[in-house]
């Protein structure tokens, strides 16, 4: 079989989010491709302004920026613009999503599921116009396995297929399961699909900062605010944002065989121990009293300080994924992913005490 050549034109969604922006930077800096960004905005000027605000003017000038809507048929584009985009897009990186851990599946599905279907329709349209399928890269989440232990899964790897049952009650995770399912169906029709599942995405390996929401930093801030930590031995499936982006780009810009679905887990093979998070806070001078997990959860729920209560909304919903409660998610294996990344030259800097100290410094 003759595989298609690596892509020349990439359509990226989610560029105004933290991970999407980092993927855009990696594409511009390391890949010989032209980047087209679909941005939710009423017109081109508003879309360009959003990209400049996130990435800066020099990066924006190197990309084609299109205003559009993931939740609209034809992505909100007129037929001529839609067909032109479909015909020239050889790689789609679908990073755009509504991320809200408190929202129901029904609220998130128009963006996260229907939006994926609209992107699949664009890929189908390219096949109709050119006879060629694009490579479809989809950024999912390891939260799709958050309730895996309740289904008898002590560990999962890149071959494990998530279900509504493994996702549990979290609407965001269930919407990603549904999106993965429709992509597998599209692969059955010939689409080349790569599913990338990050876990907890934390700051840049050099600065510990991220331009978007950093759940790990948010949780550490809540621990510092509360002054208590749970007595646990678990850990967090974690990776730095620049490493996630570099891995995403390396895995997607190469040629992909049509009709296959490949899955990758963009986290360290070993979880980041929760005890190391606590140690970083105490080194920085924060006092942490260690209490049983169930008592800690009650402490979070009863805290009246506004900053801590705001962070607690996120903690209550995802703490079992990162090992902060007596309930734990399956072990998230990623050895197969890192075998491929190593062959592609992607390396992960140490996620060590020095990095965590930098992370605490930017709380």
Coordinates of C-alpha atoms in Angstrom, one line a residue:
X1 CA 0.0 0.0 0.0
X2 CA 1.2 3.5 -0.8
X3 CA 0.7 5.9 2.0
X4 CA 0.0 9.6 1.4
X5 CA 2.8 12.1 1.8
X6 CA 3.0 14.2 5.0
X7 CA 0.6 17.1 5.0
X8 CA 1.3 20.6 3.6
X9 CA -1.9 22.3 4.9
X10 CA -3.1 21.9 8.5
X11 CA -6.5 23.0 9.8
X12 CA -6.3 23.6 13.6
X13 CA -9.2 24.2 15.9
X14 CA -9.0 25.5 19.5
X15 CA -6.1 27.8 18.8
X16 CA -7.3 30.4 21.3
X17 CA -7.1 27.8 24.1
X18 CA -3.9 26.9 26.0
X19 CA -3.1 23.6 24.4
X20 CA -4.3 24.7 20.9
X21 CA -2.0 27.8 21.1
X22 CA 1.0 25.7 22.0
X23 CA 0.2 23.3 19.2
X24 CA 0.1 26.3 16.8
X25 CA 3.5 27.4 18.0
X26 CA 5.0 24.0 17.5
X27 CA 3.5 23.7 14.0
X28 CA 4.9 27.1 13.1
X29 CA 8.4 26.4 14.6
X30 CA 9.0 22.8 13.6
X31 CA 6.8 21.7 10.8
X32 CA 7.0 22.7 7.1
X33 CA 3.2 23.2 6.8
X34 CA 0.8 26.0 6.3
X35 CA -1.5 26.5 9.3
X36 CA -5.2 27.4 8.9
X37 CA -7.0 28.3 12.1
X38 CA -10.8 28.1 12.6
X39 CA -11.7 30.6 15.2
X40 CA -15.1 31.2 16.8
X41 CA -15.8 34.8 15.9
X42 CA -18.4 36.8 13.9
X43 CA -15.9 38.0 11.3
X44 CA -12.3 37.8 10.1
X45 CA -11.2 40.9 12.0
X46 CA -12.6 39.6 15.3
X47 CA -11.0 36.2 14.7
X48 CA -7.7 37.7 14.0
X49 CA -7.9 39.8 17.1
X50 CA -8.5 36.7 19.2
X51 CA -5.5 34.9 17.7
X52 CA -3.2 38.0 18.2
X53 CA -4.3 38.2 21.8
X54 CA -3.3 34.6 22.4
X55 CA -0.3 34.1 20.1
X56 CA 0.9 37.6 19.2
X57 CA 1.0 39.4 15.9
X58 CA 4.1 37.7 14.3
X59 CA 2.5 34.2 14.7
X60 CA -0.9 35.5 13.5
X61 CA 0.7 36.8 10.3
X62 CA 2.1 33.4 9.5
X63 CA -1.3 31.7 9.5
X64 CA -4.6 31.9 7.7
X65 CA -7.4 32.8 10.1
X66 CA -11.0 31.9 9.4
X67 CA -14.0 32.9 11.5
X68 CA -16.3 29.9 11.9
X69 CA -18.4 27.8 14.3
X70 CA -17.8 24.1 15.2
X71 CA -21.4 23.7 16.2
X72 CA -22.7 24.9 12.8
X73 CA -23.1 22.8 9.6
X74 CA -20.2 23.5 7.2
X75 CA -18.5 25.1 10.2
X76 CA -20.4 28.3 9.6
X77 CA -18.7 28.9 6.2
X78 CA -20.3 29.6 2.9
X79 CA -20.3 26.7 0.3
X80 CA -17.4 28.1 -1.7
X81 CA -15.1 28.8 1.3
X82 CA -16.1 25.4 2.7
X83 CA -15.2 23.5 -0.4
X84 CA -11.9 25.4 -0.8
X85 CA -11.0 24.6 2.8
X86 CA -11.9 20.9 2.4
X87 CA -9.9 20.5 -0.9
X88 CA -6.7 21.8 0.5
X89 CA -6.7 20.4 4.1
X90 CA -4.5 17.4 4.4
X91 CA -4.4 17.3 8.2
X92 CA -7.1 18.3 10.7
X93 CA -6.0 18.8 14.3
X94 CA -9.3 19.1 16.2
X95 CA -8.3 20.6 19.6
X96 CA -11.4 22.8 20.0
X97 CA -13.8 21.8 22.7
X98 CA -16.1 23.1 25.4
X99 CA -14.3 22.2 28.6
X100 CA -16.6 22.5 31.7
X101 CA -16.4 19.9 34.4
X102 CA -19.7 21.0 35.9
X103 CA -21.7 20.9 32.6
X104 CA -24.0 18.1 31.6
X105 CA -23.4 16.0 28.5
X106 CA -26.5 17.6 26.8
X107 CA -25.0 21.0 27.3
X108 CA -21.5 20.0 25.9
X109 CA -22.6 17.7 23.0
X110 CA -23.4 20.4 20.5
X111 CA -19.8 21.6 20.6
X112 CA -17.9 18.5 21.5
X113 CA -19.9 15.8 19.6
X114 CA -21.7 17.7 16.8
X115 CA -18.6 19.8 16.3
X116 CA -16.6 16.6 15.7
X117 CA -19.2 15.4 13.3
X118 CA -18.9 18.7 11.4
X119 CA -15.2 18.2 11.1
X120 CA -15.7 14.7 9.9
X121 CA -18.0 16.0 7.3
X122 CA -15.2 18.4 6.1
X123 CA -12.9 15.4 5.8
X124 CA -15.6 13.5 3.9
X125 CA -16.0 16.5 1.6
X126 CA -12.2 16.5 0.8
X127 CA -12.6 12.8 -0.2
X128 CA -15.5 13.7 -2.5
X129 CA -13.6 16.6 -4.1
X130 CA -10.1 15.0 -4.4
X131 CA -10.5 11.3 -3.9
X132 CA -8.1 11.6 -0.8
X133 CA -8.8 11.4 2.9
X134 CA -7.1 13.8 5.3
X135 CA -5.4 12.7 8.5
X136 CA -7.7 13.5 11.4
X137 CA -6.0 14.2 14.7
X138 CA -8.4 14.4 17.7
X139 CA -7.5 15.7 21.1
X140 CA -9.5 13.6 23.6
X141 CA -8.8 13.0 27.3
X142 CA -7.8 10.3 29.7
X143 CA -10.8 11.4 31.8
X144 CA -12.7 9.0 29.4
X145 CA -11.4 6.2 31.7
X146 CA -12.1 8.0 35.0
X147 CA -14.6 5.4 36.2
X148 CA -12.6 2.5 34.7
X149 CA -12.1 0.7 38.0
X150 CA -15.8 0.4 38.5
X151 CA -15.8 -1.6 35.2
X152 CA -13.1 -3.9 36.4
X153 CA -10.2 -2.0 34.8
X154 CA -7.2 -1.8 37.0
X155 CA -5.1 -0.3 34.2
X156 CA -5.7 0.9 30.7
X157 CA -3.4 1.4 27.7
X158 CA -3.6 2.8 24.2
X159 CA -5.6 -0.2 23.0
X160 CA -8.4 0.2 25.6
X161 CA -11.6 1.6 24.1
X162 CA -13.5 4.0 26.4
X163 CA -17.2 3.8 27.0
X164 CA -19.9 5.8 28.8
X165 CA -19.4 3.4 31.7
X166 CA -15.6 4.0 31.9
X167 CA -16.3 7.8 31.7
X168 CA -18.7 7.8 34.6
X169 CA -21.1 10.7 35.2
X170 CA -18.9 13.5 34.0
X171 CA -20.5 15.2 31.0
X172 CA -17.2 16.4 29.5
X173 CA -15.7 12.9 29.6
X174 CA -18.9 11.3 28.2
X175 CA -18.9 13.9 25.3
X176 CA -15.3 12.9 24.4
X177 CA -16.3 9.2 24.5
X178 CA -19.1 10.0 22.0
X179 CA -16.7 12.0 19.8
X180 CA -14.2 9.1 19.7
X181 CA -17.0 6.7 18.8
X182 CA -18.1 8.7 15.7
X183 CA -14.4 9.0 14.7
X184 CA -14.0 5.2 14.8
X185 CA -17.1 4.9 12.6
X186 CA -15.6 7.4 10.2
X187 CA -12.3 5.4 10.1
X188 CA -14.5 2.4 9.0
X189 CA -15.3 4.5 5.9
X190 CA -11.7 5.2 5.2
X191 CA -10.7 8.2 7.3
X192 CA -7.2 8.1 8.9
X193 CA -7.8 8.8 12.6
X194 CA -5.3 9.5 15.4
X195 CA -6.8 10.0 18.9
X196 CA -4.5 11.8 21.4
X197 CA -5.5 11.5 25.1
X198 CA -3.7 13.9 27.5
X199 CA -4.2 13.6 31.2
X200 CA -3.4 16.5 33.6
X201 CA -1.7 19.2 31.4
X202 CA 0.6 21.4 33.5
X203 CA 2.9 24.3 32.8
X204 CA 5.8 24.7 30.3
X205 CA 8.9 22.6 31.1
X206 CA 11.1 25.8 31.3
X207 CA 8.8 28.3 33.0
X208 CA 6.1 26.2 34.6
X209 CA 3.6 28.7 33.1
X210 CA 0.8 28.1 30.7
X211 CA -1.4 30.6 28.8
X212 CA -4.5 28.5 29.6
X213 CA -6.0 26.8 32.6
X214 CA -3.6 24.6 34.5
X215 CA -5.5 22.1 36.6
X216 CA -2.4 20.9 38.6
X217 CA -1.5 24.5 39.5
X218 CA -5.1 25.1 40.4
X219 CA -5.2 22.1 42.7
X220 CA -1.9 23.1 44.4
X221 CA -3.3 26.5 44.9
X222 CA -6.3 25.1 46.6
X223 CA -4.2 22.9 48.8
X224 CA -2.2 26.0 49.8
X225 CA -5.3 28.0 50.5
X226 CA -7.0 25.2 52.5
X227 CA -3.9 24.3 54.5
X228 CA -4.8 20.6 54.5
X229 CA -3.9 17.6 52.3
X230 CA -5.3 14.1 52.0
X231 CA -3.3 11.1 53.3
X232 CA -2.9 9.2 50.1
X233 CA -0.4 7.3 48.0
X234 CA -1.8 8.0 44.6
X235 CA -0.6 10.2 41.8
X236 CA -1.6 12.2 38.8
X237 CA -1.3 11.2 35.1
X238 CA 0.6 14.4 34.1
X239 CA 2.5 16.0 31.3
X240 CA 3.9 19.5 30.6
X241 CA 2.0 21.5 28.0
X242 CA 5.0 22.0 25.6
X243 CA 5.7 18.2 25.7
X244 CA 2.0 17.4 24.9
X245 CA 2.1 19.8 22.0
X246 CA 5.4 18.6 20.7
X247 CA 4.1 15.0 20.9
X248 CA 0.9 15.9 19.1
X249 CA 2.7 17.6 16.2
X250 CA 5.3 14.8 15.8
X251 CA 2.6 12.1 15.8
X252 CA 0.3 13.9 13.4
X253 CA 2.5 15.5 10.7
X254 CA 3.8 12.2 9.5
X255 CA 1.8 10.2 6.9
X256 CA -1.1 8.1 8.2
X257 CA -2.7 5.0 6.6
X258 CA -6.4 5.5 5.6
X259 CA -9.0 3.5 7.5
X260 CA -7.1 3.1 10.7
X261 CA -7.6 4.5 14.2
X262 CA -4.5 4.9 16.3
X263 CA -4.5 6.1 19.9
X264 CA -1.9 7.8 22.0
X265 CA -1.6 8.7 25.7
X266 CA 0.3 11.9 26.3
X267 CA 1.3 11.4 29.9
X268 CA 4.3 10.1 31.7
X269 CA 4.5 6.3 32.0
X270 CA 4.5 6.8 35.8
X271 CA 2.0 9.2 37.5
X272 CA 3.3 12.2 39.4
X273 CA 3.0 11.2 43.1
X274 CA 0.7 13.4 45.1
X275 CA 3.2 13.4 47.9
X276 CA 5.6 15.3 45.7
X277 CA 3.0 18.0 45.2
X278 CA 2.6 18.3 49.0
X279 CA 6.4 18.4 49.5
X280 CA 6.8 21.3 47.0
X281 CA 4.2 23.3 48.9
X282 CA 5.9 22.7 52.2
X283 CA 9.3 23.7 50.8
X284 CA 7.7 27.0 49.7
X285 CA 6.6 27.6 53.3
X286 CA 3.0 26.5 53.1
X287 CA 1.7 24.6 56.1
X288 CA -0.2 21.4 55.2
X289 CA -2.0 19.3 57.8
X290 CA -2.4 15.7 56.4
X291 CA -5.8 14.2 57.1
X292 CA -7.8 11.2 55.9
X293 CA -9.2 11.5 52.3
X294 CA -12.9 11.5 53.4
X295 CA -12.2 14.2 56.0
X296 CA -10.3 16.2 53.4
X297 CA -13.3 16.1 51.0
X298 CA -15.6 17.4 53.7
X299 CA -13.1 20.1 54.5
X300 CA -13.1 21.2 50.8
X301 CA -16.9 21.3 50.7
X302 CA -17.3 23.2 53.9
X303 CA -14.6 25.8 53.3
X304 CA -16.1 29.3 53.1
X305 CA -13.2 31.3 51.6
X306 CA -14.2 32.4 48.1
X307 CA -10.9 31.5 46.4
X308 CA -10.8 28.0 47.9
X309 CA -14.5 27.4 47.2
X310 CA -14.0 28.3 43.5
X311 CA -11.1 25.9 43.2
X312 CA -13.0 23.3 45.1
X313 CA -15.6 23.0 42.3
X314 CA -12.9 21.6 40.0
X315 CA -11.3 19.5 42.7
X316 CA -14.5 17.7 43.7
X317 CA -15.1 16.7 40.1
X318 CA -11.6 15.5 39.1
X319 CA -9.8 14.7 42.3
X320 CA -10.4 10.9 41.9
X321 CA -8.6 11.1 38.5
X322 CA -5.5 12.6 40.1
X323 CA -5.5 10.4 43.2
X324 CA -6.6 12.9 45.8
X325 CA -9.4 10.7 47.3
X326 CA -9.8 7.2 48.4
X327 CA -11.4 6.4 45.0
X328 CA -8.8 6.0 42.2
X329 CA -8.9 5.9 38.4
X330 CA -7.1 3.0 36.6
X331 CA -3.4 3.2 36.0
X332 CA -3.0 5.1 32.7
X333 CA -0.2 3.3 30.7
X334 CA 1.6 5.2 27.9
X335 CA 4.7 3.1 27.1
X336 CA 3.6 2.4 23.5
X337 CA 3.1 6.1 22.9
X338 CA 6.5 7.0 24.3
X339 CA 8.1 4.3 22.2
X340 CA 6.9 6.0 19.1
X341 CA 7.7 9.5 20.4
X342 CA 11.3 8.4 21.2
X343 CA 11.7 7.2 17.6
X344 CA 10.4 10.6 16.5
X345 CA 12.9 12.5 18.6
X346 CA 10.5 13.8 21.3
X347 CA 11.9 13.8 24.8
X348 CA 10.3 14.8 28.1
X349 CA 12.3 17.0 30.5
X350 CA 12.3 15.9 34.1
X351 CA 9.1 16.4 36.0
X352 CA 11.0 16.7 39.2
X353 CA 11.1 18.8 42.4
X354 CA 12.8 21.7 40.6
X355 CA 9.9 21.9 38.1
X356 CA 7.3 21.7 41.0
X357 CA 9.1 24.4 42.8
X358 CA 8.8 26.6 39.7
X359 CA 5.1 25.7 39.5
X360 CA 4.5 26.7 43.1
X361 CA 6.3 30.0 42.4
X362 CA 3.7 30.9 39.8
X363 CA 0.6 30.0 41.9

